[in-house]
Each structure stands twice: as C-alpha cells, then as structure tokens.
Amino acid sequence: MDKKIAILLLRFSLFLLIGAVVFGVVAAFVFIDAGSLGKTFPFRNLRPLHVSSAVFWILTAAAGSVLFFIDEATGSQNPHYKISSWYLWVWIIAVLSVLVSFFMSKFGGREYWEFPPLLALPILLAWILFAIRIISSVRNVKGKWPVYLWMWVTGVIFFIITYTEANLWLLPWVRNNIIRDITIQWKSNGSLVGSWNMMVYGTGIYLMCKISGENTTAYSRQSYFFYFLGLTNLLFNWGHHTYLVPAAPWIQDVSYIISMTEWIIFLNIIRNWQKTVSIVMRHKNLLAYKFIFASEIWVFLNLILALFMSIPAINLYTHGTHITVAHAMGTTIGINTMLLMASVFYILSTIKQWSKNELLIIHTSFWTVNISLFVFWLSLIGAGVVKGYYSATVPGQNFQLMMSETMPYMHIFAWAGLVLMTGLTTLATMALKGNYNLKQKAPAAQGL
C-alpha cells in the first residue's frame, strides 16, 4: 500500500520537475528580453513558479523515495498506511494551492516561500504527518541504525523545525527588526536546504548499498563522521549567507569555521576518486548508478564554488550575483536531481522492463542534461564575475549598464537552459510512461 503511495508521489514529483524547468526557461527568456512574452508571462509570476516547483520537486521526490524504501530498510511490519495517505493528499493539495496562487498573482510570503502565509499551514501539517509515518517505522529498529536511517529521520525533523523558523517573520518581534528578520530568514533557508539534503543523500547511500549488495558502508565510522559533519553544517554554516548583515560577529566566525570543514569532504572525494571510478566501471550498466556518479561530479564542482563563496573577502563580491544562482542551480539540478533520478530509475527498474530504444533515449537525455548543465553553470559564473567586478571596482556604476555587460552570458544561459529543459523533460517523460505494476519484477541491472 505504501509503495503505491510512494509511486504516486514520485509521479507527481516528475510533473513538478517538468513544470520547474519549463517555468525556468520561459523566465530566462523573459529576463533577457521581456517584449510580448513578458506581457503574457510576467517575470514576477514565473520566478516563484519556477523556484517553488523546483523545491517541491526535490521535497516530493525525496519523500516518495524514503516512503518506498523505509519499510524494507527497517523491517517494519505495521506501518501506518492511513497516515501515508493523509500525508499524500494534504501535500498535493498544498502544493497545487501554492502554484495556483502564483498564477493568480496572489503573493504574501518571503523569498523562496512567496505564497500567502496561510498556505504554510497545510505544508507544515503534511510534513508532521510524514514525520509520524517515518518514525513509526524506525522506532522499533533494534541495534545500531544504518546511517541512512539517521539521515532520513534528521532530515524530516529538521525540515519541520526550520520551516517553522522560516515563518517567524509573521511575528511582529521579528518582522519589525530588519536585522533579526533577515538573519532568521537566511538561517532558516540555509538550514532547510540542509534538511532536504539529508533525505536526498540518505537515499543515495541506501541506493549504493542496494546496488553493491553490501551494507557495510552504512555502518562505517567514516559514514557516521560525515553524517555528523553534515548535521553540523546544517545547524551552523548558514551564517556565510549573512556576512553582509551586521549580526553578532561570533555568528559569522562560527559559520566561517564550519563552512571551511567542507574542505574535509572535498579532500575525501579526491582521495577516494580512483576507488569511485572502479566502482563506476563495475556498475556501468546500471541506470541508477549513472545518475549517482553524475551527482558525485557535481558535488565536486559545487564544493569548489561553495568553499570560495564561504570566504568573507570573496563573498563580499559574489553575494547577490549570478554566482550564488550558479551554486543553487548546480546543487538542485546537478546533485539533488541526479540523486533523485537515480532513485526514480532504480525503483522503476524493479517494476518495469526498458526496451533498447527507451534505454537509448534515456542515455542521450542523461548526457544532454549534464553537458548543457555545465554550460548553463559556467555562464552564470561568468555573469556573476562581471557583476561582482563592476560592483567592486566602479562604485555607483549605472545598474542598467552593468547588467548589459552580463547579457552575452545570460543569452548562453537561456539557450543552455532550453537544452537542459529538453533533456530533463525527456527523462521525466520516460519515467512517467509505461505500466507501473508493483507485482511485476523486472531485471535489476538495466543499463544504458
């Protein structure tokens, strides 16, 4: 029963992914030349539609993946199926209500959550229900928990906590103090990303254990160390977003130190690179592992960018530029989306058989997405460097003139986005088509 609900969530998430990339591409072309297109599709509506659809895609696909795997991972015999069903419908109604509000130009929230504040209630209710459902499965696990269970539970609980924080601006005590307001807003948004990363990365570790056929990775000291490092970053490294806010200096000092611990992750990736490549060669015919490997490449690239952005002297010039957007896009598409696609295609490999023609289409789309995303990412970094340079070297520079200098990069960004949209919508369409029969057992190793 829960697996059927998980499949419904995953299918819904794929429609959200398609919506996110379509809204994003249209917004990109409106941004570079509004014209008649901008009158028909105003940028003020497209941006929140794109951002919210992307966030909801990640949250929905992560929840669907966790729900699909949780009972098998815990050996739970008595899960609360009704709670899963309640969560499904409360969540779908909440998400659709948010998107409809943007189409109707009904705003009222804050950045990333720009919908009317009343809609925060069903979102919060849905995740409380989801937390109850997950905890009902893990509470009876005997002995040492594998690290992915810790990551799933941590992600769900901290999403509820940090999403509540994101709505504290509704209190006059927060709203009437601009420093407190901005600090809490960026703290909550930074930690929210950390919370859903916990769920996504936990799913990635679970998939790697399933693919390799061994569970030792999930119990290794190194895995627990990186879990606690990720939890520490979730709690504290958000502060590098607030270097420009005159908050308490110790907050910025702590966040800088915590942000720099990401060098440990970076160096570990380099140290294990040869081992990673050998594993890739061993599993090169698996659809899911292709996406997992792509996510590791994007972790590597985004860590380089994030580490430099976390240095105050550099952050002073990059904050608020397209470099921040490049980091966000590289994370949500290159890391989160690749890992979630790995989960989707792994689940599908257990319930359907791919034809050779379908595999060729998926293979082509996989490379289309990653190559176009790289161009897309570089173009944003280029635009950010130009904007940062003008802001730093020419104080009081005419904003319109400064933005005109970024336009060549933005044109590349828009066209690369169009190709990226084509690849992602094709992958989503391939995942959506076909018979989702949970009783059908397809061969596990279906390759590209």
PDB file of N, CA, C and O in Angstrom, residues 110-164:
ATOM      1  N   ARG A 110       7.782  35.282   1.900  1.00  0.00           N
ATOM      2  CA  ARG A 110       9.150  35.752   1.764  1.00  0.00           C
ATOM      3  C   ARG A 110       9.869  34.954   0.692  1.00  0.00           C
ATOM      4  O   ARG A 110       9.310  34.013   0.126  1.00  0.00           O
ATOM      5  N   GLU A 111      11.118  35.308   0.444  1.00  0.00           N
ATOM      6  CA  GLU A 111      11.873  34.673  -0.623  1.00  0.00           C
ATOM      7  C   GLU A 111      11.863  33.152  -0.475  1.00  0.00           C
ATOM      8  O   GLU A 111      12.064  32.621   0.610  1.00  0.00           O
ATOM      9  N   TYR A 112      11.628  32.478  -1.624  1.00  0.00           N
ATOM     10  CA  TYR A 112      11.502  31.022  -1.749  1.00  0.00           C
ATOM     11  C   TYR A 112      10.150  30.515  -1.249  1.00  0.00           C
ATOM     12  O   TYR A 112       9.750  29.404  -1.567  1.00  0.00           O
ATOM     13  N   TRP A 113       9.452  31.298  -0.446  1.00  0.00           N
ATOM     14  CA  TRP A 113       8.137  30.909   0.062  1.00  0.00           C
ATOM     15  C   TRP A 113       7.201  32.119  -0.107  1.00  0.00           C
ATOM     16  O   TRP A 113       6.671  32.648   0.866  1.00  0.00           O
ATOM     17  N   GLU A 114       7.010  32.513  -1.349  1.00  0.00           N
ATOM     18  CA  GLU A 114       6.356  33.798  -1.620  1.00  0.00           C
ATOM     19  C   GLU A 114       4.840  33.718  -1.709  1.00  0.00           C
ATOM     20  O   GLU A 114       4.184  34.677  -2.091  1.00  0.00           O
ATOM     21  N   PHE A 115       4.276  32.577  -1.349  1.00  0.00           N
ATOM     22  CA  PHE A 115       2.834  32.398  -1.408  1.00  0.00           C
ATOM     23  C   PHE A 115       2.177  32.992  -0.164  1.00  0.00           C
ATOM     24  O   PHE A 115       2.859  33.296   0.828  1.00  0.00           O
ATOM     25  N   PRO A 116       0.855  33.150  -0.169  1.00  0.00           N
ATOM     26  CA  PRO A 116       0.164  33.661   1.024  1.00  0.00           C
ATOM     27  C   PRO A 116       0.494  32.825   2.254  1.00  0.00           C
ATOM     28  O   PRO A 116       0.466  31.585   2.191  1.00  0.00           O
ATOM     29  N   PRO A 117       0.819  33.454   3.368  1.00  0.00           N
ATOM     30  CA  PRO A 117       1.286  32.736   4.563  1.00  0.00           C
ATOM     31  C   PRO A 117       0.338  31.647   5.064  1.00  0.00           C
ATOM     32  O   PRO A 117       0.778  30.663   5.658  1.00  0.00           O
ATOM     33  N   LEU A 118      -0.967  31.807   4.807  1.00  0.00           N
ATOM     34  CA  LEU A 118      -1.928  30.817   5.279  1.00  0.00           C
ATOM     35  C   LEU A 118      -1.634  29.426   4.710  1.00  0.00           C
ATOM     36  O   LEU A 118      -1.905  28.405   5.360  1.00  0.00           O
ATOM     37  N   LEU A 119      -1.038  29.386   3.514  1.00  0.00           N
ATOM     38  CA  LEU A 119      -0.747  28.101   2.878  1.00  0.00           C
ATOM     39  C   LEU A 119       0.421  27.376   3.538  1.00  0.00           C
ATOM     40  O   LEU A 119       0.688  26.209   3.232  1.00  0.00           O
ATOM     41  N   ALA A 120       1.116  28.062   4.432  1.00  0.00           N
ATOM     42  CA  ALA A 120       2.186  27.386   5.172  1.00  0.00           C
ATOM     43  C   ALA A 120       1.616  26.325   6.116  1.00  0.00           C
ATOM     44  O   ALA A 120       2.310  25.348   6.437  1.00  0.00           O
ATOM     45  N   LEU A 121       0.380  26.484   6.539  1.00  0.00           N
ATOM     46  CA  LEU A 121      -0.217  25.552   7.498  1.00  0.00           C
ATOM     47  C   LEU A 121      -0.381  24.151   6.921  1.00  0.00           C
ATOM     48  O   LEU A 121       0.030  23.172   7.560  1.00  0.00           O
ATOM     49  N   PRO A 122      -0.997  23.974   5.719  1.00  0.00           N
ATOM     50  CA  PRO A 122      -1.094  22.604   5.186  1.00  0.00           C
ATOM     51  C   PRO A 122       0.264  21.996   4.860  1.00  0.00           C
ATOM     52  O   PRO A 122       0.436  20.778   4.971  1.00  0.00           O
ATOM     53  N   ILE A 123       1.239  22.837   4.462  1.00  0.00           N
ATOM     54  CA  ILE A 123       2.592  22.312   4.202  1.00  0.00           C
ATOM     55  C   ILE A 123       3.186  21.756   5.490  1.00  0.00           C
ATOM     56  O   ILE A 123       3.723  20.634   5.518  1.00  0.00           O
ATOM     57  N   LEU A 124       3.067  22.516   6.563  1.00  0.00           N
ATOM     58  CA  LEU A 124       3.590  22.070   7.855  1.00  0.00           C
ATOM     59  C   LEU A 124       2.849  20.826   8.342  1.00  0.00           C
ATOM     60  O   LEU A 124       3.461  19.876   8.838  1.00  0.00           O
ATOM     61  N   LEU A 125       1.520  20.805   8.176  1.00  0.00           N
ATOM     62  CA  LEU A 125       0.723  19.649   8.585  1.00  0.00           C
ATOM     63  C   LEU A 125       1.156  18.396   7.821  1.00  0.00           C
ATOM     64  O   LEU A 125       1.298  17.309   8.411  1.00  0.00           O
ATOM     65  N   ALA A 126       1.377  18.544   6.514  1.00  0.00           N
ATOM     66  CA  ALA A 126       1.790  17.397   5.700  1.00  0.00           C
ATOM     67  C   ALA A 126       3.092  16.805   6.216  1.00  0.00           C
ATOM     68  O   ALA A 126       3.231  15.576   6.344  1.00  0.00           O
ATOM     69  N   TRP A 127       4.048  17.660   6.569  1.00  0.00           N
ATOM     70  CA  TRP A 127       5.348  17.142   6.998  1.00  0.00           C
ATOM     71  C   TRP A 127       5.319  16.609   8.420  1.00  0.00           C
ATOM     72  O   TRP A 127       6.113  15.721   8.773  1.00  0.00           O
ATOM     73  N   ILE A 128       4.414  17.083   9.230  1.00  0.00           N
ATOM     74  CA  ILE A 128       4.222  16.472  10.552  1.00  0.00           C
ATOM     75  C   ILE A 128       3.675  15.051  10.379  1.00  0.00           C
ATOM     76  O   ILE A 128       4.124  14.102  11.035  1.00  0.00           O
ATOM     77  N   LEU A 129       2.711  14.892   9.471  1.00  0.00           N
ATOM     78  CA  LEU A 129       2.176  13.556   9.171  1.00  0.00           C
ATOM     79  C   LEU A 129       3.266  12.645   8.625  1.00  0.00           C
ATOM     80  O   LEU A 129       3.361  11.465   9.006  1.00  0.00           O
ATOM     81  N   PHE A 130       4.102  13.180   7.739  1.00  0.00           N
ATOM     82  CA  PHE A 130       5.178  12.384   7.161  1.00  0.00           C
ATOM     83  C   PHE A 130       6.179  11.973   8.246  1.00  0.00           C
ATOM     84  O   PHE A 130       6.659  10.826   8.261  1.00  0.00           O
ATOM     85  N   ALA A 131       6.476  12.877   9.149  1.00  0.00           N
ATOM     86  CA  ALA A 131       7.398  12.563  10.244  1.00  0.00           C
ATOM     87  C   ALA A 131       6.839  11.440  11.121  1.00  0.00           C
ATOM     88  O   ALA A 131       7.569  10.513  11.511  1.00  0.00           O
ATOM     89  N   ILE A 132       5.546  11.512  11.426  1.00  0.00           N
ATOM     90  CA  ILE A 132       4.906  10.448  12.224  1.00  0.00           C
ATOM     91  C   ILE A 132       5.031   9.111  11.509  1.00  0.00           C
ATOM     92  O   ILE A 132       5.338   8.069  12.117  1.00  0.00           O
ATOM     93  N   ARG A 133       4.806   9.138  10.188  1.00  0.00           N
ATOM     94  CA  ARG A 133       4.879   7.888   9.396  1.00  0.00           C
ATOM     95  C   ARG A 133       6.286   7.301   9.414  1.00  0.00           C
ATOM     96  O   ARG A 133       6.463   6.081   9.597  1.00  0.00           O
ATOM     97  N   ILE A 134       7.313   8.130   9.244  1.00  0.00           N
ATOM     98  CA  ILE A 134       8.690   7.632   9.210  1.00  0.00           C
ATOM     99  C   ILE A 134       9.114   7.133  10.590  1.00  0.00           C
ATOM    100  O   ILE A 134       9.704   6.059  10.726  1.00  0.00           O
ATOM    101  N   ILE A 135       8.784   7.891  11.620  1.00  0.00           N
ATOM    102  CA  ILE A 135       9.160   7.497  12.983  1.00  0.00           C
ATOM    103  C   ILE A 135       8.467   6.200  13.379  1.00  0.00           C
ATOM    104  O   ILE A 135       9.029   5.367  14.114  1.00  0.00           O
ATOM    105  N   SER A 136       7.238   5.972  12.883  1.00  0.00           N
ATOM    106  CA  SER A 136       6.527   4.729  13.194  1.00  0.00           C
ATOM    107  C   SER A 136       7.265   3.509  12.664  1.00  0.00           C
ATOM    108  O   SER A 136       7.131   2.410  13.222  1.00  0.00           O
ATOM    109  N   SER A 137       8.055   3.681  11.605  1.00  0.00           N
ATOM    110  CA  SER A 137       8.814   2.561  11.049  1.00  0.00           C
ATOM    111  C   SER A 137      10.161   2.381  11.729  1.00  0.00           C
ATOM    112  O   SER A 137      10.604   1.245  11.934  1.00  0.00           O
ATOM    113  N   VAL A 138      10.817   3.483  12.103  1.00  0.00           N
ATOM    114  CA  VAL A 138      12.184   3.358  12.631  1.00  0.00           C
ATOM    115  C   VAL A 138      12.221   3.108  14.133  1.00  0.00           C
ATOM    116  O   VAL A 138      13.240   2.647  14.657  1.00  0.00           O
ATOM    117  N   ARG A 139      11.138   3.386  14.834  1.00  0.00           N
ATOM    118  CA  ARG A 139      11.192   3.334  16.306  1.00  0.00           C
ATOM    119  C   ARG A 139      11.431   1.922  16.838  1.00  0.00           C
ATOM    120  O   ARG A 139      11.935   1.758  17.958  1.00  0.00           O
ATOM    121  N   ASN A 140      11.079   0.904  16.062  1.00  0.00           N
ATOM    122  CA  ASN A 140      11.245  -0.470  16.534  1.00  0.00           C
ATOM    123  C   ASN A 140      12.502  -1.151  16.004  1.00  0.00           C
ATOM    124  O   ASN A 140      12.679  -2.356  16.196  1.00  0.00           O
ATOM    125  N   VAL A 141      13.354  -0.389  15.321  1.00  0.00           N
ATOM    126  CA  VAL A 141      14.602  -0.955  14.810  1.00  0.00           C
ATOM    127  C   VAL A 141      15.520  -1.272  15.984  1.00  0.00           C
ATOM    128  O   VAL A 141      15.814  -0.410  16.814  1.00  0.00           O
ATOM    129  N   LYS A 142      15.956  -2.511  16.045  1.00  0.00           N
ATOM    130  CA  LYS A 142      16.820  -2.946  17.145  1.00  0.00           C
ATOM    131  C   LYS A 142      18.289  -2.778  16.755  1.00  0.00           C
ATOM    132  O   LYS A 142      18.664  -2.949  15.600  1.00  0.00           O
ATOM    133  N   GLY A 143      19.124  -2.484  17.731  1.00  0.00           N
ATOM    134  CA  GLY A 143      20.550  -2.402  17.481  1.00  0.00           C
ATOM    135  C   GLY A 143      20.946  -1.091  16.821  1.00  0.00           C
ATOM    136  O   GLY A 143      20.210  -0.100  16.835  1.00  0.00           O
ATOM    137  N   LYS A 144      22.099  -1.100  16.217  1.00  0.00           N
ATOM    138  CA  LYS A 144      22.679   0.093  15.614  1.00  0.00           C
ATOM    139  C   LYS A 144      21.956   0.456  14.318  1.00  0.00           C
ATOM    140  O   LYS A 144      21.757  -0.393  13.457  1.00  0.00           O
ATOM    141  N   TRP A 145      21.588   1.714  14.189  1.00  0.00           N
ATOM    142  CA  TRP A 145      20.929   2.172  12.972  1.00  0.00           C
ATOM    143  C   TRP A 145      21.947   2.370  11.849  1.00  0.00           C
ATOM    144  O   TRP A 145      23.030   2.931  12.085  1.00  0.00           O
ATOM    145  N   PRO A 146      21.619   1.981  10.629  1.00  0.00           N
ATOM    146  CA  PRO A 146      22.454   2.383   9.487  1.00  0.00           C
ATOM    147  C   PRO A 146      22.367   3.888   9.302  1.00  0.00           C
ATOM    148  O   PRO A 146      21.369   4.519   9.669  1.00  0.00           O
ATOM    149  N   VAL A 147      23.393   4.472   8.728  1.00  0.00           N
ATOM    150  CA  VAL A 147      23.479   5.934   8.675  1.00  0.00           C
ATOM    151  C   VAL A 147      22.335   6.546   7.878  1.00  0.00           C
ATOM    152  O   VAL A 147      21.895   7.659   8.171  1.00  0.00           O
ATOM    153  N   TYR A 148      21.822   5.819   6.855  1.00  0.00           N
ATOM    154  CA  TYR A 148      20.749   6.420   6.054  1.00  0.00           C
ATOM    155  C   TYR A 148      19.470   6.594   6.859  1.00  0.00           C
ATOM    156  O   TYR A 148      18.686   7.512   6.588  1.00  0.00           O
ATOM    157  N   LEU A 149      19.217   5.743   7.880  1.00  0.00           N
ATOM    158  CA  LEU A 149      18.045   5.958   8.740  1.00  0.00           C
ATOM    159  C   LEU A 149      18.206   7.230   9.559  1.00  0.00           C
ATOM    160  O   LEU A 149      17.255   8.011   9.713  1.00  0.00           O
ATOM    161  N   TRP A 150      19.400   7.446  10.107  1.00  0.00           N
ATOM    162  CA  TRP A 150      19.667   8.688  10.828  1.00  0.00           C
ATOM    163  C   TRP A 150      19.456   9.901   9.924  1.00  0.00           C
ATOM    164  O   TRP A 150      18.887  10.920  10.350  1.00  0.00           O
ATOM    165  N   MET A 151      19.889   9.796   8.676  1.00  0.00           N
ATOM    166  CA  MET A 151      19.772  10.928   7.749  1.00  0.00           C
ATOM    167  C   MET A 151      18.315  11.195   7.389  1.00  0.00           C
ATOM    168  O   MET A 151      17.880  12.357   7.344  1.00  0.00           O
ATOM    169  N   TRP A 152      17.539  10.152   7.161  1.00  0.00           N
ATOM    170  CA  TRP A 152      16.127  10.348   6.836  1.00  0.00           C
ATOM    171  C   TRP A 152      15.375  10.990   8.004  1.00  0.00           C
ATOM    172  O   TRP A 152      14.632  11.966   7.801  1.00  0.00           O
ATOM    173  N   VAL A 153      15.580  10.454   9.201  1.00  0.00           N
ATOM    174  CA  VAL A 153      14.868  10.989  10.370  1.00  0.00           C
ATOM    175  C   VAL A 153      15.316  12.420  10.663  1.00  0.00           C
ATOM    176  O   VAL A 153      14.494  13.301  10.935  1.00  0.00           O
ATOM    177  N   THR A 154      16.627  12.657  10.599  1.00  0.00           N
ATOM    178  CA  THR A 154      17.144  14.014  10.823  1.00  0.00           C
ATOM    179  C   THR A 154      16.564  14.996   9.823  1.00  0.00           C
ATOM    180  O   THR A 154      16.144  16.107  10.184  1.00  0.00           O
ATOM    181  N   GLY A 155      16.539  14.611   8.554  1.00  0.00           N
ATOM    182  CA  GLY A 155      16.022  15.495   7.507  1.00  0.00           C
ATOM    183  C   GLY A 155      14.570  15.863   7.725  1.00  0.00           C
ATOM    184  O   GLY A 155      14.185  17.035   7.613  1.00  0.00           O
ATOM    185  N   VAL A 156      13.745  14.868   8.066  1.00  0.00           N
ATOM    186  CA  VAL A 156      12.314  15.113   8.266  1.00  0.00           C
ATOM    187  C   VAL A 156      12.082  16.026   9.471  1.00  0.00           C
ATOM    188  O   VAL A 156      11.325  17.008   9.390  1.00  0.00           O
ATOM    189  N   ILE A 157      12.741  15.726  10.582  1.00  0.00           N
ATOM    190  CA  ILE A 157      12.533  16.522  11.800  1.00  0.00           C
ATOM    191  C   ILE A 157      13.037  17.951  11.618  1.00  0.00           C
ATOM    192  O   ILE A 157      12.358  18.915  11.990  1.00  0.00           O
ATOM    193  N   PHE A 158      14.209  18.104  11.026  1.00  0.00           N
ATOM    194  CA  PHE A 158      14.755  19.447  10.865  1.00  0.00           C
ATOM    195  C   PHE A 158      14.009  20.253   9.806  1.00  0.00           C
ATOM    196  O   PHE A 158      14.013  21.484   9.856  1.00  0.00           O
ATOM    197  N   PHE A 159      13.380  19.562   8.849  1.00  0.00           N
ATOM    198  CA  PHE A 159      12.541  20.326   7.915  1.00  0.00           C
ATOM    199  C   PHE A 159      11.408  21.005   8.673  1.00  0.00           C
ATOM    200  O   PHE A 159      11.111  22.182   8.435  1.00  0.00           O
ATOM    201  N   ILE A 160      10.766  20.285   9.560  1.00  0.00           N
ATOM    202  CA  ILE A 160       9.658  20.862  10.338  1.00  0.00           C
ATOM    203  C   ILE A 160      10.147  22.038  11.181  1.00  0.00           C
ATOM    204  O   ILE A 160       9.514  23.103  11.219  1.00  0.00           O
ATOM    205  N   ILE A 161      11.296  21.859  11.840  1.00  0.00           N
ATOM    206  CA  ILE A 161      11.835  22.922  12.704  1.00  0.00           C
ATOM    207  C   ILE A 161      12.198  24.157  11.888  1.00  0.00           C
ATOM    208  O   ILE A 161      11.811  25.288  12.224  1.00  0.00           O
ATOM    209  N   THR A 162      12.953  23.957  10.803  1.00  0.00           N
ATOM    210  CA  THR A 162      13.447  25.103  10.042  1.00  0.00           C
ATOM    211  C   THR A 162      12.350  25.756   9.200  1.00  0.00           C
ATOM    212  O   THR A 162      12.397  26.961   8.964  1.00  0.00           O
ATOM    213  N   TYR A 163      11.368  24.959   8.768  1.00  0.00           N
ATOM    214  CA  TYR A 163      10.255  25.578   8.037  1.00  0.00           C
ATOM    215  C   TYR A 163       9.431  26.454   8.978  1.00  0.00           C
ATOM    216  O   TYR A 163       8.931  27.512   8.577  1.00  0.00           O
ATOM    217  N   THR A 164       9.301  26.016  10.223  1.00  0.00           N
ATOM    218  CA  THR A 164       8.630  26.861  11.223  1.00  0.00           C
ATOM    219  C   THR A 164       9.401  28.163  11.402  1.00  0.00           C
ATOM    220  O   THR A 164       8.809  29.255  11.468  1.00  0.00           O
TER     221      THR A 164
END
